Coordinates of C-alpha atoms in Angstrom, one line a residue:
Chain D
X22 CA -23.1 11.1 6.6
X23 CA -23.2 11.5 10.3
X24 CA -24.7 8.1 10.5
X25 CA -21.3 6.7 9.6
X26 CA -20.0 7.9 13.0
X27 CA -21.1 5.4 15.7
X28 CA -23.0 7.0 18.5
X29 CA -23.9 10.2 16.6
X30 CA -27.4 11.5 17.2
X31 CA -29.5 14.5 16.1
X32 CA -32.7 16.3 16.9
X33 CA -34.9 18.8 15.0
X34 CA -35.4 18.7 11.3
X35 CA -33.5 19.7 8.2
X36 CA -35.7 21.0 5.4
X37 CA -34.7 21.3 1.8
X38 CA -37.3 23.0 -0.3
X39 CA -39.7 22.3 2.5
X40 CA -39.0 18.5 2.6
X41 CA -37.4 17.0 5.7
X42 CA -34.4 14.9 4.5
X43 CA -34.6 12.6 7.5
X44 CA -38.2 11.6 6.8
X45 CA -37.0 9.2 4.1
X46 CA -38.9 10.6 1.2
X47 CA -35.7 11.2 -0.8
X48 CA -33.1 8.5 -1.3
X49 CA -30.0 9.0 0.7
X50 CA -27.8 9.2 -2.4
X51 CA -30.0 12.0 -3.8
X52 CA -29.8 13.9 -0.5
X53 CA -26.0 13.6 -0.6
X54 CA -25.9 14.8 -4.2
X55 CA -28.1 17.8 -3.4
X56 CA -25.9 18.7 -0.4
X57 CA -22.3 19.0 -1.3
X58 CA -19.6 18.7 1.3
X59 CA -16.1 20.1 1.7
X60 CA -14.1 18.4 4.5
X61 CA -11.7 19.8 7.0
X62 CA -8.7 18.2 5.4
X63 CA -8.4 18.4 1.6
X64 CA -9.2 14.9 0.3
X65 CA -8.9 14.8 -3.5
X66 CA -9.0 11.2 -4.9
X67 CA -5.3 10.2 -5.2
X68 CA -5.9 7.7 -8.0
X69 CA -7.5 10.4 -10.2
X70 CA -6.1 13.4 -12.1
X71 CA -7.2 17.0 -11.5
X72 CA -9.7 16.8 -14.3
X73 CA -11.0 13.3 -13.2
X74 CA -11.4 14.6 -9.7
X75 CA -13.7 17.4 -10.8
X76 CA -16.0 15.1 -12.7
X77 CA -15.7 12.2 -10.2
X78 CA -19.1 13.0 -8.7
X79 CA -20.8 12.4 -12.0
X80 CA -19.3 8.9 -12.2
X81 CA -20.0 8.2 -8.6
X82 CA -23.6 9.2 -8.7
X83 CA -24.2 7.6 -12.1
X84 CA -24.8 10.7 -14.1
X85 CA -24.1 10.6 -17.8
X86 CA -22.7 13.5 -19.8
X87 CA -21.3 13.9 -23.3
X88 CA -17.6 14.6 -23.7
X89 CA -18.1 18.3 -24.5
X90 CA -20.5 18.8 -21.6
X91 CA -17.9 17.2 -19.4
X92 CA -15.1 19.5 -20.6
X93 CA -17.3 22.5 -20.1
X94 CA -18.1 21.3 -16.6
X95 CA -14.4 20.9 -15.7
X96 CA -13.7 24.4 -16.9
X97 CA -16.7 26.1 -15.3
X98 CA -16.3 24.3 -11.9
X99 CA -12.6 25.0 -11.7
X100 CA -13.3 28.6 -12.6
X101 CA -16.0 28.9 -10.0
X102 CA -13.6 27.5 -7.4
X103 CA -11.0 30.0 -8.5
X104 CA -8.5 27.3 -9.6
X105 CA -8.8 27.3 -13.4
X106 CA -6.0 29.7 -14.2
X107 CA -3.6 27.9 -11.9
X108 CA -4.3 24.3 -13.1
X109 CA -5.5 24.7 -16.7
X110 CA -2.2 23.3 -18.0
X111 CA -2.0 20.7 -15.2
X112 CA -5.3 18.9 -15.7
X113 CA -3.5 15.6 -16.3
X114 CA -1.5 15.7 -13.1
X115 CA -2.5 13.6 -10.1
X116 CA -4.9 15.4 -7.7
X117 CA -2.4 15.3 -4.9
X118 CA 0.3 17.0 -6.8
X119 CA -1.4 20.4 -6.1
X120 CA -0.6 22.4 -3.0
X121 CA -2.9 22.2 0.1
X122 CA -4.9 25.3 -0.7
X123 CA -5.3 24.2 -4.4
X124 CA -6.4 20.7 -3.3
X125 CA -9.1 22.3 -1.1
X126 CA -10.3 24.4 -4.0
X127 CA -10.2 21.3 -6.1
X128 CA -12.5 19.6 -3.6
X129 CA -14.8 22.6 -3.8
X130 CA -14.9 22.3 -7.6
X131 CA -15.6 18.6 -7.2
X132 CA -18.5 19.3 -5.0
X133 CA -19.9 22.0 -7.4
X134 CA -19.8 19.6 -10.4
X135 CA -22.9 17.7 -9.2
X136 CA -24.7 21.1 -8.9
X137 CA -25.7 20.9 -5.3
X138 CA -28.3 23.3 -3.8
X139 CA -26.4 23.4 -0.5
X140 CA -22.7 23.2 0.2
X141 CA -21.6 22.2 3.7
X142 CA -18.1 23.3 4.6
X143 CA -16.6 21.8 7.7
X144 CA -13.7 24.0 8.8
X145 CA -12.5 24.2 5.2
X146 CA -9.5 26.5 6.1
X147 CA -8.4 25.0 9.4
X148 CA -5.5 23.1 7.7
X149 CA -4.5 25.9 5.4
X150 CA -2.2 28.9 5.5
X151 CA -3.5 32.5 5.6
X152 CA -3.0 33.1 1.8
X153 CA -4.9 30.0 0.8
X154 CA -7.6 30.8 3.4
X155 CA -8.1 34.2 1.7
X156 CA -8.3 32.6 -1.7
X157 CA -11.0 30.1 -0.4
X158 CA -12.9 32.9 1.2
X159 CA -13.0 34.7 -2.1
X160 CA -14.2 31.5 -3.7
X161 CA -17.0 31.3 -1.1
X162 CA -18.2 34.8 -1.7
X163 CA -18.1 34.2 -5.5
X164 CA -20.1 30.9 -5.4
X165 CA -22.6 32.1 -2.7
X166 CA -24.6 33.7 -5.5
X167 CA -25.7 30.3 -6.8
X168 CA -25.3 27.9 -3.8
X169 CA -26.4 28.1 -0.2
X170 CA -23.3 27.6 1.9
X171 CA -23.3 26.3 5.4
X172 CA -19.8 26.8 6.9
X173 CA -18.6 25.5 10.2
X174 CA -15.8 27.6 11.7
X175 CA -14.4 28.4 15.1
X176 CA -12.6 31.4 13.6
X177 CA -14.9 34.3 14.5
X178 CA -13.3 36.8 12.1
X179 CA -13.9 34.3 9.4
X180 CA -17.5 33.9 10.4
X181 CA -18.0 37.6 10.3
X182 CA -16.2 38.0 6.9
X183 CA -18.0 35.2 5.0
X184 CA -21.5 34.8 6.4
X185 CA -24.9 36.6 6.1
X186 CA -26.6 34.6 8.9
X187 CA -24.9 33.0 11.8
X188 CA -25.8 30.3 14.3
X189 CA -23.9 29.7 17.6
X190 CA -23.6 26.1 18.4
X191 CA -22.3 25.0 21.8
X192 CA -21.8 21.7 23.4
X193 CA -21.2 21.6 27.1
X194 CA -20.0 18.8 29.3
X195 CA -22.5 15.9 29.6
X196 CA -24.9 17.7 27.3
X197 CA -25.5 17.3 23.6
X198 CA -24.5 20.3 21.5
X199 CA -27.3 22.6 20.5
X200 CA -27.9 25.9 18.7
X201 CA -27.8 28.6 21.3
X202 CA -28.6 31.6 19.1
X203 CA -29.2 32.2 15.5
X204 CA -29.7 35.4 13.4
X205 CA -28.1 37.8 11.0
X206 CA -24.3 37.8 11.5
X207 CA -24.3 41.5 12.3
X208 CA -26.8 41.0 15.2
X209 CA -25.0 38.0 16.6
X210 CA -21.7 39.9 16.8
X211 CA -22.9 43.3 17.9
X212 CA -26.1 42.6 19.8
X213 CA -26.3 39.0 21.0
X214 CA -29.3 38.0 23.0
X215 CA -27.8 35.1 25.0
X216 CA -25.0 35.8 27.5
X217 CA -23.0 32.7 26.4
X218 CA -23.0 34.1 22.8
X219 CA -21.9 37.4 24.1
X220 CA -19.1 35.8 26.1
X221 CA -18.0 33.9 23.0
X222 CA -18.1 36.7 20.5
X223 CA -16.2 38.9 22.9
X224 CA -13.5 36.3 23.4
X225 CA -14.2 35.6 27.1
X226 CA -14.1 31.9 26.4
X227 CA -13.4 29.6 23.4
Chain R
X25 CA 44.0 6.4 35.6
X26 CA 44.2 10.2 36.0
X27 CA 46.0 10.4 32.8
X28 CA 43.3 8.5 30.9
X29 CA 40.6 10.5 32.4
X30 CA 42.2 13.8 31.4
X31 CA 42.8 12.6 28.0
X32 CA 39.3 11.5 27.5
X33 CA 38.0 14.9 28.6
X34 CA 40.2 16.5 26.0
X35 CA 38.8 14.2 23.4
X36 CA 35.3 15.1 24.4
X37 CA 36.0 18.8 24.2
X38 CA 37.6 18.4 20.8
X39 CA 34.7 16.3 19.6
X40 CA 32.1 18.7 20.9
X41 CA 33.0 21.3 18.3
X42 CA 32.9 18.8 15.4
X43 CA 29.7 18.4 13.6
X44 CA 28.5 14.8 13.4
X45 CA 27.6 14.0 9.9
X46 CA 25.3 11.0 9.8
X47 CA 25.3 8.5 6.9
X48 CA 28.8 9.4 5.9
X49 CA 31.9 7.1 6.1
X50 CA 35.2 8.9 6.7
X51 CA 38.6 7.5 6.2
X52 CA 39.2 7.3 9.9
X53 CA 36.2 5.0 10.2
X54 CA 37.6 2.7 7.6
X55 CA 41.0 2.6 9.3
X56 CA 39.4 1.8 12.7
X57 CA 37.3 -0.9 11.1
X58 CA 40.3 -2.6 9.4
X59 CA 42.4 -2.3 12.6
X60 CA 39.6 -3.7 14.8
X61 CA 39.0 -6.5 12.4
X62 CA 42.7 -7.5 12.5
X63 CA 43.0 -7.0 16.3
X64 CA 39.8 -9.0 17.0
X65 CA 41.0 -11.7 14.6
X66 CA 44.2 -12.1 16.5
X67 CA 42.4 -12.0 19.8
X68 CA 39.9 -14.6 18.8
X69 CA 42.6 -16.8 17.4
X70 CA 44.3 -16.6 20.8
X71 CA 41.1 -17.1 22.8
X72 CA 39.4 -19.6 20.7
X73 CA 42.3 -21.8 19.7
X74 CA 44.3 -21.6 22.9
X75 CA 42.2 -20.9 25.9
X76 CA 38.6 -21.9 25.2
X77 CA 37.7 -25.6 24.9
X78 CA 35.6 -25.0 21.8
X79 CA 35.9 -25.8 18.2
X80 CA 34.0 -25.3 14.9
X81 CA 33.8 -22.5 12.4
X82 CA 30.4 -21.0 13.5
X83 CA 31.6 -20.5 17.1
X84 CA 34.8 -18.9 15.7
X85 CA 32.9 -16.4 13.7
X86 CA 30.6 -15.6 16.6
X87 CA 33.6 -15.0 18.9
X88 CA 35.3 -12.9 16.3
X89 CA 32.2 -10.8 15.7
X90 CA 31.7 -10.1 19.4
X91 CA 35.3 -9.2 19.9
X92 CA 35.2 -7.0 16.8
X93 CA 32.3 -5.1 18.3
X94 CA 34.1 -4.6 21.6
X95 CA 37.5 -3.7 20.1
X96 CA 36.1 -1.2 17.6
X97 CA 33.8 0.3 20.2
X98 CA 36.8 0.9 22.5
X99 CA 38.8 2.3 19.6
X100 CA 36.2 4.7 18.5
X101 CA 35.5 5.8 22.0
X102 CA 39.1 6.6 22.7
X103 CA 39.5 8.4 19.4
X104 CA 36.3 10.3 19.0
X105 CA 34.2 10.1 22.2
X106 CA 31.2 8.3 23.6
X107 CA 28.5 9.5 21.3
X108 CA 30.5 8.5 18.2
X109 CA 31.2 5.1 19.8
X110 CA 27.5 4.4 20.3
X111 CA 26.8 5.6 16.8
X112 CA 29.5 3.3 15.5
X113 CA 28.2 0.3 17.4
X114 CA 24.6 0.8 16.2
X115 CA 25.8 1.2 12.6
X116 CA 27.9 -2.0 12.7
X117 CA 25.0 -4.0 14.3
X118 CA 22.5 -2.7 11.8
X119 CA 24.8 -3.3 8.8
X120 CA 25.7 -6.8 9.9
X121 CA 22.0 -7.6 10.5
X122 CA 21.1 -6.4 7.0
X123 CA 23.9 -8.4 5.4
X124 CA 23.0 -11.5 7.4
X125 CA 19.6 -11.3 5.7
X126 CA 20.9 -10.5 2.2
X127 CA 23.9 -12.8 2.0
X128 CA 22.1 -16.1 2.1
X129 CA 19.7 -14.8 -0.6
X130 CA 22.6 -13.9 -2.9
X131 CA 24.2 -17.3 -2.1
X132 CA 21.1 -19.2 -3.0
X133 CA 20.7 -17.3 -6.3
X134 CA 24.4 -17.7 -7.2
X135 CA 24.4 -21.4 -6.3
X136 CA 21.3 -22.2 -8.4
X137 CA 22.7 -20.1 -11.3
X138 CA 26.0 -21.9 -11.0
X139 CA 24.4 -25.3 -11.0
X140 CA 21.8 -24.7 -13.5
X141 CA 23.3 -22.7 -16.3
X142 CA 25.2 -25.5 -18.0
X143 CA 22.1 -27.2 -19.3
X144 CA 20.2 -24.0 -20.0
X145 CA 19.7 -23.8 -23.8
X146 CA 17.0 -22.1 -25.7
X147 CA 15.5 -25.5 -26.5
X148 CA 14.8 -25.9 -22.7
X149 CA 11.9 -23.5 -23.2
X150 CA 10.7 -25.3 -26.4
X151 CA 11.1 -29.1 -25.9
X152 CA 9.8 -31.6 -23.5
X153 CA 11.4 -34.8 -22.4
X154 CA 9.9 -37.3 -24.8
X155 CA 13.2 -38.2 -26.5
X156 CA 15.3 -38.1 -23.3
X157 CA 16.7 -41.4 -22.2
X158 CA 18.9 -42.4 -19.3
X159 CA 22.1 -41.8 -21.3
X160 CA 21.1 -38.5 -23.0
X161 CA 23.2 -35.4 -22.3
X162 CA 21.9 -32.8 -19.9
X163 CA 21.5 -30.4 -22.8
X164 CA 19.1 -32.7 -24.7
X165 CA 15.3 -32.2 -24.3
X166 CA 13.9 -29.5 -22.2
X167 CA 11.3 -28.4 -19.6
X168 CA 8.7 -26.7 -21.7
X169 CA 6.1 -29.1 -20.5
X170 CA 6.8 -28.2 -16.9
X171 CA 7.0 -24.4 -17.7
X172 CA 3.6 -24.5 -19.4
X173 CA 2.2 -26.7 -16.6
X174 CA 3.3 -24.2 -13.9
X175 CA 2.1 -21.2 -15.8
X176 CA -1.3 -22.8 -16.5
X177 CA -1.8 -24.1 -12.9
X178 CA -0.7 -20.9 -11.2
X179 CA -2.7 -18.9 -13.8
X180 CA -5.9 -20.9 -13.1
X181 CA -5.3 -20.8 -9.4
X182 CA -5.0 -17.0 -9.5
X183 CA -8.1 -16.7 -11.7
X184 CA -9.9 -18.5 -8.9
X185 CA -8.3 -17.0 -5.9
X186 CA -7.7 -13.4 -6.8
X187 CA -11.3 -12.3 -7.5
X188 CA -12.5 -14.4 -4.6
X189 CA -9.8 -13.0 -2.3
X190 CA -10.3 -9.4 -3.2
X191 CA -14.1 -9.8 -2.9
X192 CA -13.6 -11.3 0.6
X193 CA -11.3 -8.5 1.6
X194 CA -13.9 -6.0 0.4
X195 CA -16.5 -7.8 2.5
X196 CA -14.2 -7.8 5.5
X197 CA -13.2 -4.1 5.2
X198 CA -15.8 -2.2 3.3
X199 CA -19.1 -4.0 3.9
X200 CA -18.2 -5.0 7.4
X201 CA -21.0 -7.5 7.5
X202 CA -22.0 -9.6 10.5
X203 CA -20.0 -12.5 9.3
X204 CA -16.8 -10.5 9.0
X205 CA -15.4 -11.7 12.3
X206 CA -15.9 -15.4 11.9
X207 CA -14.8 -15.1 8.3
X208 CA -11.5 -13.5 9.3
X209 CA -10.9 -16.4 11.7
X210 CA -11.6 -18.9 9.0
X211 CA -9.1 -17.1 6.6
X212 CA -6.5 -17.1 9.3
X213 CA -7.0 -20.8 9.9
X214 CA -6.8 -21.4 6.2
X215 CA -3.5 -19.6 5.9
X216 CA -2.1 -22.1 8.4
X217 CA -3.2 -25.2 6.4
X218 CA 0.0 -27.1 5.4
X219 CA 0.3 -27.4 1.7
X220 CA 0.3 -31.2 1.7
X221 CA -3.1 -31.1 3.5
X222 CA -4.5 -28.8 0.8
X223 CA -3.2 -31.4 -1.8
X224 CA -4.8 -34.2 0.2
X225 CA -8.1 -32.4 0.4
X226 CA -8.3 -31.9 -3.3
X227 CA -7.1 -35.5 -3.9
X228 CA -9.8 -36.9 -1.6
X229 CA -12.7 -34.6 -2.5
X230 CA -12.1 -33.8 -6.2
X231 CA -10.2 -36.9 -7.5
X232 CA -11.3 -39.8 -5.3
X233 CA -14.9 -38.8 -4.3
X234 CA -15.9 -37.0 -7.5
X235 CA -14.0 -39.4 -9.7
X236 CA -12.0 -36.9 -11.6
X237 CA -8.5 -37.5 -13.1
X238 CA -5.3 -36.1 -12.0
X239 CA -5.2 -32.9 -14.1
X240 CA -3.7 -29.5 -14.1
X241 CA -7.0 -28.2 -13.0
X242 CA -6.9 -30.4 -9.9
X243 CA -3.5 -28.9 -9.1
X244 CA -4.9 -25.4 -9.6
X245 CA -7.7 -26.1 -7.1
X246 CA -5.1 -27.3 -4.5
X247 CA -3.0 -24.2 -5.2
X248 CA -6.0 -21.8 -4.9
X249 CA -6.7 -23.2 -1.4
X250 CA -3.2 -21.9 -0.4
X251 CA -3.4 -18.8 -2.6
X252 CA -6.8 -17.5 -1.2
X253 CA -5.8 -16.7 2.4
X254 CA -2.6 -14.9 1.4
X255 CA -4.4 -12.7 -1.1
X256 CA -7.3 -12.0 1.3
X257 CA -5.3 -11.0 4.2
X258 CA -2.9 -8.8 2.3
X259 CA -5.7 -7.2 0.3
X260 CA -7.6 -6.5 3.6
X261 CA -4.6 -4.8 5.1
X262 CA -4.1 -2.8 1.9
X263 CA -7.7 -1.7 1.8
X264 CA -7.5 -0.6 5.4
X265 CA -4.7 1.8 4.4
X266 CA -7.1 3.8 2.2
X267 CA -8.0 6.9 4.2
X268 CA -11.6 7.1 5.5
X269 CA -11.8 10.6 4.2
X270 CA -11.8 9.4 0.6
X271 CA -14.8 7.1 1.3
X272 CA -16.6 10.0 3.0
X273 CA -15.8 12.3 0.1
X274 CA -17.2 9.8 -2.4
X275 CA -20.4 9.2 -0.3
X276 CA -20.8 12.9 0.1
X277 CA -20.9 13.3 -3.7
X278 CA -23.8 11.0 -3.9
X279 CA -21.9 7.8 -4.6
X280 CA -23.3 4.4 -3.7
X281 CA -21.3 2.0 -1.6
X282 CA -20.6 -0.1 -4.7
X283 CA -19.3 2.8 -6.7
X284 CA -17.3 4.1 -3.8
X285 CA -15.6 0.8 -3.6
X286 CA -15.1 0.2 -7.3
X287 CA -14.2 3.7 -8.3
X288 CA -12.4 5.1 -5.3
X289 CA -11.2 2.5 -2.8
X290 CA -9.9 -0.2 -5.2
X291 CA -8.1 2.2 -7.7
X292 CA -6.5 4.0 -4.7
X293 CA -5.1 0.7 -3.4
X294 CA -4.2 -0.7 -6.9
X295 CA -0.5 -1.1 -6.3
X296 CA -1.1 -2.7 -2.9
X297 CA -3.5 -5.1 -4.5
X298 CA -0.8 -6.1 -7.0
X299 CA 1.5 -6.7 -4.1
X300 CA -1.1 -8.9 -2.6
X301 CA -1.3 -11.0 -5.8
X302 CA 2.5 -11.1 -6.0
X303 CA 2.7 -12.5 -2.5
X304 CA 0.0 -15.0 -3.3
X305 CA 1.8 -16.2 -6.5
X306 CA 5.1 -16.3 -4.5
X307 CA 3.3 -18.5 -2.0
X308 CA 2.2 -21.1 -4.5
X309 CA 4.6 -21.1 -7.5
X310 CA 7.2 -23.1 -5.6
X311 CA 4.7 -25.6 -4.1
X312 CA 5.5 -29.2 -4.8
X313 CA 3.7 -31.3 -2.2
X314 CA 0.1 -30.6 -3.3
X315 CA 1.0 -31.0 -6.9
X316 CA 2.5 -34.5 -6.5
X317 CA -1.0 -35.7 -5.4
X318 CA -3.0 -33.7 -7.9
X319 CA -1.3 -33.1 -11.3
X320 CA 0.4 -36.5 -11.5
X321 CA 3.6 -35.4 -13.3
X322 CA 4.5 -36.0 -16.9
X323 CA 7.4 -36.1 -19.2
X324 CA 5.7 -34.9 -22.3
X325 CA 3.8 -31.7 -23.1
X326 CA 0.2 -31.5 -22.2
X327 CA -1.4 -28.3 -23.2
X328 CA -4.8 -29.1 -21.8
X329 CA -5.1 -28.5 -18.0
X330 CA -8.6 -30.0 -18.0
X331 CA -7.6 -33.5 -19.0
X332 CA -4.6 -35.8 -18.5
X333 CA -1.6 -35.5 -16.2
X334 CA 0.6 -32.4 -16.3
X335 CA 4.0 -31.5 -15.0
X336 CA 5.1 -28.4 -13.1
X337 CA 8.5 -26.9 -12.5
X338 CA 8.9 -27.7 -8.8
X339 CA 7.6 -31.2 -9.4
X340 CA 10.1 -31.5 -12.4
X341 CA 12.9 -30.5 -10.1
X342 CA 11.8 -32.8 -7.3
X343 CA 11.6 -35.8 -9.6
X344 CA 14.8 -35.4 -11.6
X345 CA 17.0 -34.4 -8.7
X346 CA 16.6 -38.0 -7.2
X347 CA 17.9 -39.7 -10.4
X348 CA 21.3 -41.2 -10.2
X349 CA 22.4 -39.8 -13.5
X350 CA 24.4 -36.6 -13.6
X351 CA 22.5 -35.4 -16.6
X352 CA 19.1 -35.6 -14.9
X353 CA 20.4 -33.8 -11.8
X354 CA 21.8 -31.1 -14.0
X355 CA 18.4 -30.8 -15.7
X356 CA 16.8 -30.5 -12.3
X357 CA 19.0 -27.6 -11.4
X358 CA 18.2 -25.9 -14.7
X359 CA 14.5 -26.4 -13.8
X360 CA 15.1 -24.6 -10.5
X361 CA 16.9 -21.8 -12.3
X362 CA 14.1 -21.4 -14.9
X363 CA 11.6 -21.3 -12.0
X364 CA 13.5 -18.4 -10.5
X365 CA 13.6 -16.6 -13.9
X366 CA 9.9 -17.2 -14.3
X367 CA 9.1 -15.7 -10.9
X368 CA 11.3 -12.7 -11.7
X369 CA 9.6 -12.1 -15.0
X370 CA 6.1 -12.4 -13.5
X371 CA 7.0 -9.9 -10.7
X372 CA 8.5 -7.4 -13.1
X373 CA 5.4 -7.7 -15.3
X374 CA 3.1 -7.3 -12.3
X375 CA 4.9 -4.2 -11.1
X376 CA 4.8 -2.7 -14.6
X377 CA 1.0 -3.2 -14.8
X378 CA 0.3 -2.4 -11.2
X379 CA 2.4 0.8 -11.2
X380 CA 3.7 2.4 -8.1
X381 CA 1.6 4.6 -5.8
X382 CA -1.9 5.8 -6.6
X383 CA -0.4 9.2 -7.5
X384 CA 1.8 7.7 -10.2
X385 CA 0.4 8.0 -13.7
X386 CA 1.9 5.2 -15.8
X387 CA 2.0 4.8 -19.5
X388 CA -1.2 2.7 -19.6
X389 CA -3.2 5.2 -17.6
X390 CA -1.9 8.1 -19.7
X391 CA -3.1 6.3 -22.8
X392 CA -6.5 5.7 -21.3
X393 CA -6.8 9.3 -20.3
X394 CA -5.8 10.6 -23.7
X395 CA -8.4 8.3 -25.3
X396 CA -11.0 9.9 -23.0
X397 CA -9.7 13.3 -23.7
X398 CA -8.8 14.0 -20.1
X399 CA -5.1 14.6 -20.5

């Protein structure tokens, strides 16, 4: 996805089940299906209903399911995203008729429907109010049983609340961003090795 | 002077407490408007007729309008203060601008209706002109052959131009290939082609060089030359309005570019694409010049657009309006009226099919969802 942004570069390797996704052994659409993504701003498809949004990934990646499988999938994904009880009577409404927090959970459900191994979340709560944020964090802890979640956040309390392992990523002026320190969340916050990490987690900058 | 100044300060103080309600018309506004209209009428009568060496109705109206603005501005300022006066001035200018745009439109519609309704009978939609002679009444015969001609020609033209135009727009905006820039220039240049040139091109290339007849199809080809750039440009703008986040979301779910375009981008911009088609149809349905060269014109019904000359409504109007007989002229006006009705019907149908925003779930979509068990 980052290749869509002109001028974006990367270094290092990204391994899924021991295979580097940038080596080209797996088709890009497969990579994208295995790695789900939730964006900063909720972006349900406006031309689709709530239910259609959930199963849109199947259509887009060309997966075929029977009608009953599809209905089960809609219910299970929405339940996993903690949205089923709120929208079970509104499945035929347009996706954008939901509130901001519900839309974001709908996007999570949509990502889960193609059963990814990894779910990237790019500041999923930055456009949301505290109550919706709490709801999303609950969702994250519920689904983390079955999916690896990589979440980007600049809210340190959130990082502490939701993560097991934590990496501190810093971009300085005229320097590409790189990972400064990585380890169990508890260590990063209580016993950082790098002085910049220590400054950041103690709120001296950022 | 001192007196006026003091009075104005009082006015301002009084006004300061009062809440300004926007978009409301109070009785005092109406009184001021009527008073100013009369006062400026009297003033312009005096100025225009007595002092200024001018004449003519248009100049009179302009002088009256300017004086009306000045008089009513002074009146409102004296009564209700400076802020109100500016507000009033802006409101009058905006309102008169809007009515300047809408009045000619209403006049055109009323004029055509007034001229055309005499000869409008149900049989106008059913009969052609084969039994119409020079002395026949305006109510005899009809324009069915021209209506069918127009529908077929514009229909075929849109069958050619709409898929081509939307595909081009997708290329320009979604694929963003290397040829996008030159292509955009070509489309822009194409939209500047005068309609008679499009007609001449088809006449020279399709009829003279390739040896085809003048047919409805030839007319459609000429119309699609005009149709294509309108659809392409509008569709491109509409596609550009689809937020990039939706494309990213679709790609992130493992969608290919083709599925992203066909299942996310195009459905999201559906109502805008319908607008693009409507604008294209509006561009060509009233075209006369290219059709004169390509369809040939006819007085009798020809259902086959692939062979033989056809008629079309604008051509029908153009031909009949130049006859000396009152009856033919009346028939031409009826043709113009029917053309307007046809355009109206087409637009209403297009809106009904195209729906409103992407969020709107229309009757058709609801039916489709129910059939799939998703609603």
